[in-house]
């Protein structure tokens, strides 16, 4: 048997080390990564993918730890993918989410993997969909994705997760912040964490105003739950909110809609990766690329014109399709 | 996307001084590695379990309390049990010379004490990772 087959078999048999290795193989695009995904795809059962996102320092990791504990009480197996940012300067990363979750290390039915964002925008890792698939094949009934600490517009999580929890904390801005588009529009449920601090009530009122405006579009009002994750407060209410969402999603067409959205993203990601590797990567290494950069930097040619020239010279078929005339 | 060196930095045992471990974690990040930092007061079992799930190439343990022989040795034993001696196992902190030899005999690949430069550690990792024992 070849390596992808062995890995696939191990993952499906629930072998932790096979999953750990498999996650590296797909993340690094090591030899056999496509064969591994092909082997696992048709046989993997769909898990419930829960996205947890919000600004840095809001307590996402601690909340995820608490949620894992709650799921385990019910005997549900959980996989966690915790994403932290890659340094744009060194390409390295400090993956610290696990620090808050170490009580879970070695516990049965829990698999935690830290991932660096590796240049992806939107707060996730470029191979996040593939990682989710591996965890599903391994048998994780719930996969929790913790995004990079995000600002206002990083909403890629909506394309991967079945449900998105946005974690906010009191004291991070006035009511105008709560009215802005982006992050606050993607929540299926809001958590006001560290709610034992001052300002939680004001934040709740601002959020209620904001979500009332979303109701017409969504057909529902995302619930707002107050927690203090370190103390374990508010978890019962949060879990009830998750259950309610899952139930409604199963009863309505929401599940199918999310499945389609996830399929859309996965297909696009695979296409873009291949197109990038075939067209862009060789060009980025070419001499004419560097010449173009120099000329644009000196303002001798506009970026748009330079792009058209590169296209015309290197990919005339594509250039003909994109001409404006 | 390409392979990055993955490192787990952990502090087993009860000592509460993790400045050194954090400085190392940052230096390895700046050298382009992906560093999983697990924080203070971990058991050897937690450290090994995390290292295996994270599929790291390197484990770096820090101890300043004097309990390094017991705690570090246990990590080495657990890795042996799991047949994962391919993982580069490093220790650092206040470790007397006579203990260094004990730990190296237990399966450690390197022991770094005060005075070691960051560059030495980075170079050691780059040159020695993935060399199965």
Coordinates of N, CA and C in Angstrom, one line a residue, chain A residues 11-225:
Chain A
X11 N -6.3 7.4 9.5 CA -7.2 8.5 9.9 C -8.6 7.9 10.1
X12 N -9.0 7.1 9.1 CA -10.4 6.6 9.3 C -10.5 5.6 10.4
X13 N -9.4 5.0 10.8 CA -9.4 4.1 12.0 C -9.3 4.9 13.3
X14 N -9.2 6.2 13.2 CA -9.1 7.0 14.4 C -7.7 7.1 15.0
X15 N -6.6 6.9 14.2 CA -5.2 6.9 14.7 C -4.8 8.4 14.7
X16 N -4.5 8.9 15.9 CA -4.2 10.3 16.1 C -2.9 10.7 15.3
X17 N -1.9 9.8 15.4 CA -0.7 10.2 14.7 C -0.8 10.2 13.2
X18 N -1.7 9.4 12.6 CA -2.0 9.4 11.2 C -2.7 10.8 10.9
X19 N -3.6 11.2 11.7 CA -4.3 12.5 11.5 C -3.3 13.6 11.6
X20 N -2.4 13.6 12.6 CA -1.4 14.6 12.8 C -0.5 14.8 11.5
X21 N -0.1 13.6 11.0 CA 0.8 13.6 9.8 C 0.0 14.0 8.6
X22 N -1.2 13.5 8.5 CA -2.1 13.9 7.3 C -2.3 15.4 7.3
X23 N -2.5 16.0 8.4 CA -2.8 17.5 8.4 C -1.6 18.2 7.9
X24 N -0.4 17.7 8.3 CA 0.9 18.3 7.7 C 1.0 18.1 6.2
X25 N 0.7 16.9 5.8 CA 0.8 16.6 4.4 C -0.1 17.5 3.5
X26 N -1.3 17.7 4.0 CA -2.2 18.6 3.1 C -1.8 20.1 3.3
X27 N -1.4 20.4 4.5 CA -1.1 21.8 4.8 C 0.1 22.3 4.0
X28 N 1.1 21.4 3.9 CA 2.4 21.7 3.2 C 2.3 21.3 1.7
X29 N 1.2 20.7 1.3 CA 1.1 20.2 0.0 C 2.3 19.2 -0.3
X30 N 2.5 18.3 0.7 CA 3.6 17.3 0.5 C 3.1 16.3 -0.5
X31 N 4.1 15.5 -1.0 CA 3.8 14.5 -1.9 C 2.6 13.6 -1.5
X32 N 1.7 13.4 -2.3 CA 0.6 12.5 -2.0 C -0.6 13.2 -1.4
X33 N -0.6 14.6 -1.3 CA -1.7 15.3 -0.6 C -3.0 15.1 -1.3
X34 N -2.9 15.2 -2.7 CA -4.2 15.1 -3.4 C -4.8 13.7 -3.3
X35 N -3.9 12.7 -3.4 CA -4.4 11.3 -3.3 C -5.0 11.1 -1.9
X36 N -4.5 11.7 -0.9 CA -5.0 11.5 0.4 C -6.4 12.1 0.5
X37 N -6.6 13.3 0.0 CA -7.9 14.0 0.0 C -8.9 13.2 -0.8
X38 N -8.5 12.7 -2.0 CA -9.4 11.9 -2.8 C -9.8 10.6 -2.1
X39 N -8.9 10.0 -1.4 CA -9.3 8.7 -0.7 C -10.3 9.0 0.4
X40 N -10.2 10.2 1.1 CA -11.0 10.5 2.3 C -12.4 11.1 1.9
X41 N -12.4 11.8 0.7 CA -13.5 12.7 0.5 C -14.9 11.9 0.4
X42 N -15.0 10.9 -0.4 CA -16.3 10.3 -0.5 C -16.8 9.6 0.8
X43 N -15.8 9.2 1.6 CA -16.2 8.4 2.8 C -16.4 9.2 4.0
X44 N -16.0 10.4 4.0 CA -16.1 11.2 5.3 C -17.5 11.7 5.5
X45 N -17.9 11.5 6.8 CA -19.2 12.0 7.2 C -19.1 13.4 7.5
X46 N -20.2 14.2 7.2 CA -20.1 15.6 7.4 C -20.3 15.9 8.9
X47 N -19.3 16.7 9.5 CA -19.4 17.1 10.9 C -20.1 18.4 11.0
X48 N -20.3 18.9 12.2 CA -20.8 20.2 12.4 C -19.6 21.2 12.6
X49 N -19.5 22.2 11.7 CA -18.3 23.0 11.8 C -18.7 24.4 12.4
X50 N -18.1 24.6 13.6 CA -18.5 25.8 14.3 C -17.3 26.8 14.3
X51 N -17.6 28.0 13.7 CA -16.5 29.0 13.7 C -16.6 30.0 14.8
X52 N -15.5 30.2 15.4 CA -15.4 31.2 16.6 C -14.5 32.3 16.1
X53 N -15.0 33.5 16.1 CA -14.2 34.6 15.6 C -14.4 35.9 16.4
X54 N -13.6 36.9 16.2 CA -13.7 38.1 17.0 C -12.4 38.8 17.2
X55 N -12.4 40.0 17.8 CA -11.1 40.7 17.9 C -10.1 40.0 18.8
X56 N -8.8 40.3 18.7 CA -7.8 39.6 19.5 C -8.0 40.0 21.0
X57 N -7.8 39.0 21.9 CA -7.9 39.2 23.3 C -9.3 39.2 23.8
X58 N -10.2 38.7 23.0 CA -11.6 38.6 23.5 C -11.9 37.4 24.3
X59 N -10.9 36.5 24.3 CA -11.2 35.2 25.1 C -11.7 34.1 24.2
X60 N -11.4 34.1 22.9 CA -11.9 33.1 22.0 C -11.3 31.7 22.4
X61 N -10.0 31.6 22.7 CA -9.4 30.3 23.0 C -10.0 29.7 24.3
X62 N -10.2 30.6 25.3 CA -10.7 30.1 26.6 C -12.1 29.7 26.4
X63 N -12.9 30.4 25.6 CA -14.3 30.0 25.3 C -14.3 28.7 24.5
X64 N -13.4 28.5 23.6 CA -13.3 27.2 22.8 C -13.1 26.1 23.8
X65 N -12.1 26.3 24.7 CA -11.8 25.2 25.7 C -13.1 24.9 26.5
X66 N -13.8 25.9 26.9 CA -15.1 25.6 27.6 C -16.1 24.9 26.8
X67 N -16.2 25.2 25.5 CA -17.1 24.6 24.7 C -16.8 23.1 24.5
X68 N -15.5 22.9 24.3 CA -15.0 21.5 24.1 C -15.4 20.7 25.3
X69 N -15.2 21.2 26.5 CA -15.6 20.5 27.8 C -17.1 20.2 27.8
X70 N -17.9 21.2 27.3 CA -19.3 21.0 27.3 C -19.7 19.8 26.3
X71 N -19.1 19.9 25.1 CA -19.4 18.8 24.1 C -18.9 17.5 24.7
X72 N -17.8 17.4 25.3 CA -17.3 16.1 25.8 C -18.2 15.6 26.9
X73 N -18.9 16.4 27.7 CA -19.8 16.0 28.7 C -20.9 15.2 28.1
X74 N -21.3 15.5 26.8 CA -22.3 14.8 26.1 C -21.8 13.7 25.3
X75 N -20.5 13.5 25.4 CA -19.9 12.3 24.6 C -19.6 12.7 23.2
X76 N -19.7 13.9 22.8 CA -19.4 14.3 21.4 C -17.9 14.5 21.2
X77 N -17.4 13.9 20.1 CA -16.0 14.0 19.8 C -15.7 15.4 19.1
X78 N -14.6 16.0 19.4 CA -14.4 17.4 18.9 C -13.0 17.5 18.3
X79 N -12.9 18.2 17.2 CA -11.6 18.6 16.7 C -11.5 20.1 16.7
X80 N -10.4 20.6 17.0 CA -10.2 22.1 17.1 C -9.1 22.5 16.1
X81 N -9.4 23.5 15.3 CA -8.3 24.0 14.4 C -8.2 25.5 14.9
X82 N -7.0 25.8 15.5 CA -6.8 27.1 16.1 C -5.8 27.9 15.2
X83 N -6.2 29.0 14.6 CA -5.4 29.7 13.6 C -4.8 30.9 14.3
X84 N -3.5 31.1 14.2 CA -2.8 32.4 14.6 C -2.1 32.9 13.4
X85 N -1.8 34.2 13.5 CA -1.2 34.9 12.3 C 0.3 34.5 12.0
X86 N 0.6 34.4 10.8 CA 2.0 34.2 10.3 C 2.6 35.6 10.2
X87 N 3.9 35.7 10.7 CA 4.6 37.0 10.5 C 4.8 37.3 9.1
X88 N 4.4 38.5 8.6 CA 4.7 38.8 7.2 C 6.2 39.1 7.0
X89 N 6.9 39.2 8.0 CA 8.4 39.5 7.9 C 9.2 38.3 7.8
X90 N 9.0 37.4 8.8 CA 9.9 36.2 8.9 C 9.2 35.0 8.3
X91 N 7.9 35.0 8.1 CA 7.2 33.8 7.7 C 7.0 32.8 8.8
X92 N 7.5 33.1 10.0 CA 7.3 32.3 11.1 C 6.0 32.6 11.8
X93 N 5.7 31.9 12.9 CA 4.4 32.2 13.6 C 4.6 31.7 15.1
X94 N 3.9 32.5 16.0 CA 3.8 32.0 17.3 C 2.4 31.6 17.6
X95 N 2.2 30.3 17.8 CA 0.9 29.7 17.9 C 0.6 29.5 19.3
X96 N -0.2 30.4 19.9 CA -0.4 30.4 21.3 C -1.8 30.0 21.9
X97 N -2.7 29.7 20.9 CA -4.1 29.4 21.4 C -4.1 28.2 22.3
X98 N -3.2 27.2 22.1 CA -3.1 26.0 22.9 C -2.9 26.3 24.4
X99 N -2.2 27.4 24.6 CA -1.8 27.8 26.0 C -3.1 27.8 26.9
X100 N -4.2 28.2 26.3 CA -5.5 28.3 27.0 C -6.2 27.0 27.1
X101 N -5.7 26.0 26.3 CA -6.5 24.8 26.2 C -5.7 23.6 26.7
X102 N -4.6 23.8 27.4 CA -3.7 22.7 27.8 C -4.4 21.7 28.7
X103 N -5.4 22.1 29.4 CA -6.1 21.1 30.3 C -6.8 20.0 29.4
X104 N -6.9 20.3 28.1 CA -7.6 19.3 27.2 C -6.5 18.3 26.6
X105 N -5.2 18.6 26.8 CA -4.2 17.8 26.2 C -4.3 16.4 26.7
X106 N -4.3 15.4 25.8 CA -4.3 14.0 26.3 C -5.7 13.5 26.6
X107 N -6.7 14.4 26.6 CA -8.1 14.0 26.9 C -8.7 13.2 25.7
X108 N -9.4 12.2 26.0 CA -10.0 11.4 24.9 C -11.0 12.1 24.2
X109 N -11.1 11.9 22.9 CA -12.1 12.5 22.1 C -11.9 14.0 21.7
X110 N -10.7 14.5 22.0 CA -10.3 15.9 21.6 C -9.0 15.9 20.8
X111 N -9.1 16.5 19.7 CA -7.8 16.7 18.9 C -7.7 18.1 18.6
X112 N -6.6 18.7 19.0 CA -6.3 20.1 18.8 C -5.2 20.3 17.9
X113 N -5.3 21.2 16.9 CA -4.2 21.5 16.0 C -4.1 23.0 15.8
X114 N -2.9 23.5 16.0 CA -2.6 24.9 15.7 C -2.2 25.1 14.3
X115 N -2.7 26.1 13.7 CA -2.3 26.4 12.3 C -1.9 27.9 12.2
X116 N -0.9 28.1 11.3 CA -0.5 29.5 11.0 C -1.3 30.0 9.8
X117 N -1.6 31.3 9.7 CA -2.4 31.8 8.6 C -1.7 31.7 7.3
X118 N -0.4 31.6 7.3 CA 0.4 31.4 6.0 C 0.0 32.3 4.9
X119 N -0.3 33.6 5.1 CA -0.5 34.5 4.1 C -2.0 34.6 3.6
X120 N -2.8 33.8 4.1 CA -4.2 33.9 3.7 C -4.8 35.1 4.4
X121 N -5.7 35.8 3.7 CA -6.4 36.9 4.3 C -7.7 36.3 4.9
X122 N -8.3 37.1 5.7 CA -9.6 36.6 6.2 C -9.6 35.8 7.5
X123 N -8.3 35.6 8.1 CA -8.2 35.0 9.4 C -8.2 33.5 9.4
X124 N -8.0 32.9 8.3 CA -7.9 31.4 8.3 C -6.6 31.0 7.6
X125 N -6.4 29.6 7.5 CA -5.3 29.1 6.8 C -5.7 28.7 5.4
X126 N -4.8 28.8 4.4 CA -5.3 28.5 3.0 C -5.8 27.1 2.9
X127 N -5.4 26.2 3.7 CA -5.9 24.8 3.5 C -6.9 24.4 4.5
X128 N -7.6 25.4 5.1 CA -8.5 25.1 6.2 C -9.6 24.1 5.8
X129 N -10.1 24.2 4.6 CA -11.2 23.2 4.2 C -10.7 21.8 4.2
X130 N -9.4 21.6 3.7 CA -8.9 20.3 3.7 C -8.6 19.7 5.1
X131 N -8.2 20.6 6.0 CA -8.0 20.2 7.4 C -9.3 19.8 8.0
X132 N -10.4 20.5 7.7 CA -11.7 20.1 8.2 C -12.1 18.8 7.7
X133 N -11.9 18.5 6.5 CA -12.2 17.2 5.9 C -11.5 16.1 6.6
X134 N -10.2 16.3 6.9 CA -9.4 15.2 7.6 C -10.0 15.0 9.0
X135 N -10.4 16.0 9.6 CA -10.9 15.8 11.0 C -12.2 15.1 10.9
X136 N -13.0 15.4 9.9 CA -14.3 14.7 9.8 C -14.1 13.2 9.5
X137 N -13.1 13.0 8.6 CA -12.8 11.6 8.3 C -12.3 10.8 9.5
X138 N -11.6 11.5 10.4 CA -11.0 11.0 11.6 C -12.2 10.6 12.6
X139 N -13.3 11.3 12.4 CA -14.5 11.0 13.3 C -14.9 12.1 14.2
X140 N -14.3 13.3 14.0 CA -14.7 14.4 14.9 C -16.2 14.8 14.5
X141 N -17.1 14.8 15.5 CA -18.5 15.1 15.2 C -18.7 16.6 15.1
X142 N -17.9 17.3 15.9 CA -17.9 18.8 15.8 C -16.5 19.2 15.5
X143 N -16.3 20.1 14.6 CA -15.0 20.8 14.3 C -15.1 22.2 14.6
X144 N -14.3 22.7 15.6 CA -14.4 24.1 16.0 C -13.2 24.8 15.3
X145 N -13.4 25.9 14.6 CA -12.4 26.6 14.0 C -12.3 28.0 14.7
X146 N -11.1 28.2 15.3 CA -10.9 29.5 16.0 C -10.0 30.3 15.0
X147 N -10.6 31.5 14.6 CA -9.8 32.3 13.6 C -8.8 33.1 14.3
X148 N -7.9 33.7 13.5 CA -7.0 34.7 14.0 C -7.9 35.8 14.6
X149 N -7.3 36.5 15.6 CA -8.1 37.7 16.1 C -8.3 38.7 14.9
X150 N -9.6 39.0 14.7 CA -9.9 39.8 13.5 C -10.4 41.2 13.8
X151 N -10.5 42.0 12.8 CA -11.0 43.4 13.0 C -12.4 43.5 12.5
X152 N -12.6 44.1 11.4 CA -14.0 44.4 11.0 C -14.4 43.7 9.8
X153 N -13.5 43.2 8.9 CA -13.9 42.8 7.6 C -13.4 41.3 7.3
X154 N -12.8 40.6 8.3 CA -12.3 39.3 8.0 C -13.5 38.3 8.2
X155 N -14.1 37.9 7.1 CA -15.3 37.1 7.2 C -15.2 35.8 6.5
X156 N -14.0 35.4 6.2 CA -13.9 34.1 5.4 C -14.5 32.9 6.2
X157 N -14.6 33.0 7.5 CA -15.1 31.9 8.3 C -16.5 31.6 7.9
X158 N -17.3 32.5 7.3 CA -18.7 32.2 6.9 C -18.7 31.2 5.8
X159 N -17.6 31.1 5.1 CA -17.6 30.2 3.9 C -17.2 28.8 4.3
X160 N -16.7 28.6 5.5 CA -16.3 27.3 6.0 C -17.2 26.7 7.0
X161 N -17.8 27.6 7.9 CA -18.5 27.1 9.1 C -20.0 27.0 8.9
X162 N -20.6 26.0 9.6 CA -22.0 25.9 9.6 C -22.7 26.9 10.5
X163 N -21.9 27.4 11.5 CA -22.4 28.4 12.4 C -21.3 29.3 12.8
X164 N -21.5 30.6 12.9 CA -20.4 31.5 13.3 C -20.8 32.2 14.6
X165 N -19.9 32.0 15.6 CA -20.1 32.7 16.8 C -19.1 33.9 16.8
X166 N -19.6 35.1 17.0 CA -18.7 36.3 17.1 C -18.5 36.7 18.6
X167 N -17.3 36.7 19.0 CA -17.0 36.9 20.4 C -16.5 38.4 20.6
X168 N -17.3 39.1 21.4 CA -16.9 40.5 21.6 C -16.7 40.7 23.1
X169 N -16.0 41.8 23.5 CA -15.8 42.1 24.9 C -16.2 43.6 25.1
X170 N -16.7 43.9 26.3 CA -17.1 45.3 26.6 C -15.9 46.3 26.4
X171 N -16.2 47.5 26.0 CA -15.2 48.6 26.1 C -14.3 48.6 24.8
X172 N -14.8 48.2 23.7 CA -14.0 48.3 22.5 C -14.5 49.2 21.4
X173 N -15.3 50.2 21.8 CA -15.8 51.1 20.8 C -17.2 51.5 21.1
X174 N -17.7 52.5 20.5 CA -19.0 53.1 20.7 C -20.1 52.4 19.9
X175 N -21.3 52.9 19.9 CA -22.4 52.3 19.2 C -22.2 52.3 17.7
X176 N -21.4 53.3 17.2 CA -21.2 53.4 15.7 C -20.5 52.1 15.2
X177 N -19.6 51.6 16.1 CA -18.9 50.3 15.7 C -19.9 49.2 15.5
X178 N -20.9 49.2 16.3 CA -21.9 48.1 16.2 C -22.8 48.2 15.0
X179 N -22.7 49.3 14.3 CA -23.6 49.5 13.2 C -22.9 49.3 11.9
X180 N -21.6 49.1 11.9 CA -20.8 48.9 10.7 C -21.0 47.5 10.1
X181 N -20.8 47.5 8.8 CA -20.9 46.2 8.1 C -19.7 45.3 8.3
X182 N -19.8 44.1 7.9 CA -18.7 43.1 8.0 C -18.9 42.1 9.1
X183 N -17.9 42.1 10.0 CA -17.9 41.1 11.1 C -19.2 40.9 11.8
X184 N -19.9 42.1 12.1 CA -21.1 42.0 12.9 C -22.3 41.5 12.2
X185 N -22.1 41.4 10.8 CA -23.3 40.9 10.0 C -23.2 39.4 9.9
X186 N -22.1 38.8 10.2 CA -21.9 37.3 9.9 C -22.3 36.5 11.1
X187 N -22.6 37.1 12.3 CA -22.8 36.2 13.5 C -24.1 35.5 13.4
X188 N -24.1 34.2 13.7 CA -25.3 33.5 14.0 C -25.7 33.6 15.5
X189 N -24.6 33.9 16.2 CA -24.8 34.1 17.7 C -23.7 35.0 18.2
X190 N -24.0 36.0 19.0 CA -23.0 36.9 19.6 C -22.7 36.4 21.0
X191 N -21.4 36.4 21.4 CA -21.1 36.2 22.8 C -20.4 37.5 23.2
X192 N -21.0 38.0 24.4 CA -20.3 39.1 25.0 C -19.5 38.5 26.2
X193 N -18.2 38.3 25.9 CA -17.4 37.6 26.9 C -16.8 38.6 27.9
X194 N -16.2 38.1 29.0 CA -15.7 39.0 30.0 C -16.8 39.9 30.5
X195 N -18.1 39.4 30.5 CA -19.2 40.2 30.8 C -19.3 40.6 32.3
X196 N -18.4 40.1 33.1 CA -18.3 40.5 34.5 C -17.6 41.9 34.6
X197 N -17.1 42.3 33.5 CA -16.5 43.7 33.5 C -17.6 44.7 33.2
X198 N -17.2 46.0 33.5 CA -18.2 47.0 33.2 C -18.4 47.2 31.7
X199 N -19.6 47.7 31.4 CA -19.9 48.0 30.0 C -20.6 46.9 29.2
X200 N -20.8 45.7 29.8 CA -21.4 44.6 29.1 C -22.9 45.0 28.7
X201 N -23.6 45.7 29.6 CA -25.0 46.0 29.4 C -25.1 47.0 28.2
X202 N -24.2 48.0 28.2 CA -24.2 49.0 27.1 C -23.9 48.2 25.7
X203 N -22.9 47.4 25.7 CA -22.6 46.6 24.5 C -23.8 45.8 24.0
X204 N -24.5 45.2 25.0 CA -25.7 44.4 24.7 C -26.7 45.2 24.0
X205 N -27.0 46.4 24.6 CA -28.0 47.3 24.0 C -27.6 47.7 22.6
X206 N -26.3 48.1 22.4 CA -25.9 48.5 21.0 C -26.0 47.4 20.0
X207 N -25.7 46.2 20.5 CA -25.8 45.0 19.6 C -27.3 44.7 19.3
X208 N -28.1 44.9 20.3 CA -29.6 44.6 20.0 C -30.1 45.5 18.9
X209 N -29.6 46.8 19.0 CA -30.0 47.7 17.9 C -29.5 47.3 16.6
X210 N -28.2 46.9 16.6 CA -27.6 46.5 15.3 C -28.3 45.3 14.7
X211 N -28.5 44.2 15.5 CA -29.1 43.0 15.0 C -30.5 43.2 14.6
X212 N -31.2 44.1 15.2 CA -32.6 44.4 14.8 C -32.6 44.8 13.3
X213 N -31.6 45.5 12.9 CA -31.4 45.9 11.5 C -31.1 44.8 10.5
X214 N -30.6 43.7 11.1 CA -30.2 42.5 10.3 C -31.4 41.6 10.1
X215 N -32.4 41.8 10.9 CA -33.5 40.8 11.0 C -34.2 40.6 9.7
X216 N -34.4 41.7 9.0 CA -35.2 41.6 7.8 C -34.4 40.8 6.7
X217 N -33.1 40.9 6.7 CA -32.3 40.2 5.7 C -32.2 38.7 6.1
X218 N -31.9 38.5 7.4 CA -31.6 37.1 7.9 C -32.9 36.3 8.2
X219 N -34.0 37.0 8.5 CA -35.2 36.3 8.9 C -35.2 35.9 10.3
X220 N -34.2 36.3 11.0 CA -34.0 35.9 12.4 C -33.1 37.0 13.1
X221 N -33.2 37.0 14.4 CA -32.3 37.9 15.2 C -31.3 37.0 15.9
X222 N -30.0 37.2 15.6 CA -29.0 36.4 16.3 C -29.1 36.6 17.8
X223 N -29.1 35.5 18.6 CA -29.1 35.7 20.0 C -27.8 36.3 20.5
X224 N -27.9 37.0 21.7 CA -26.7 37.6 22.3 C -26.6 36.9 23.7
X225 N -25.5 36.3 23.9 CA -25.2 35.5 25.2 C -24.1 36.2 25.9

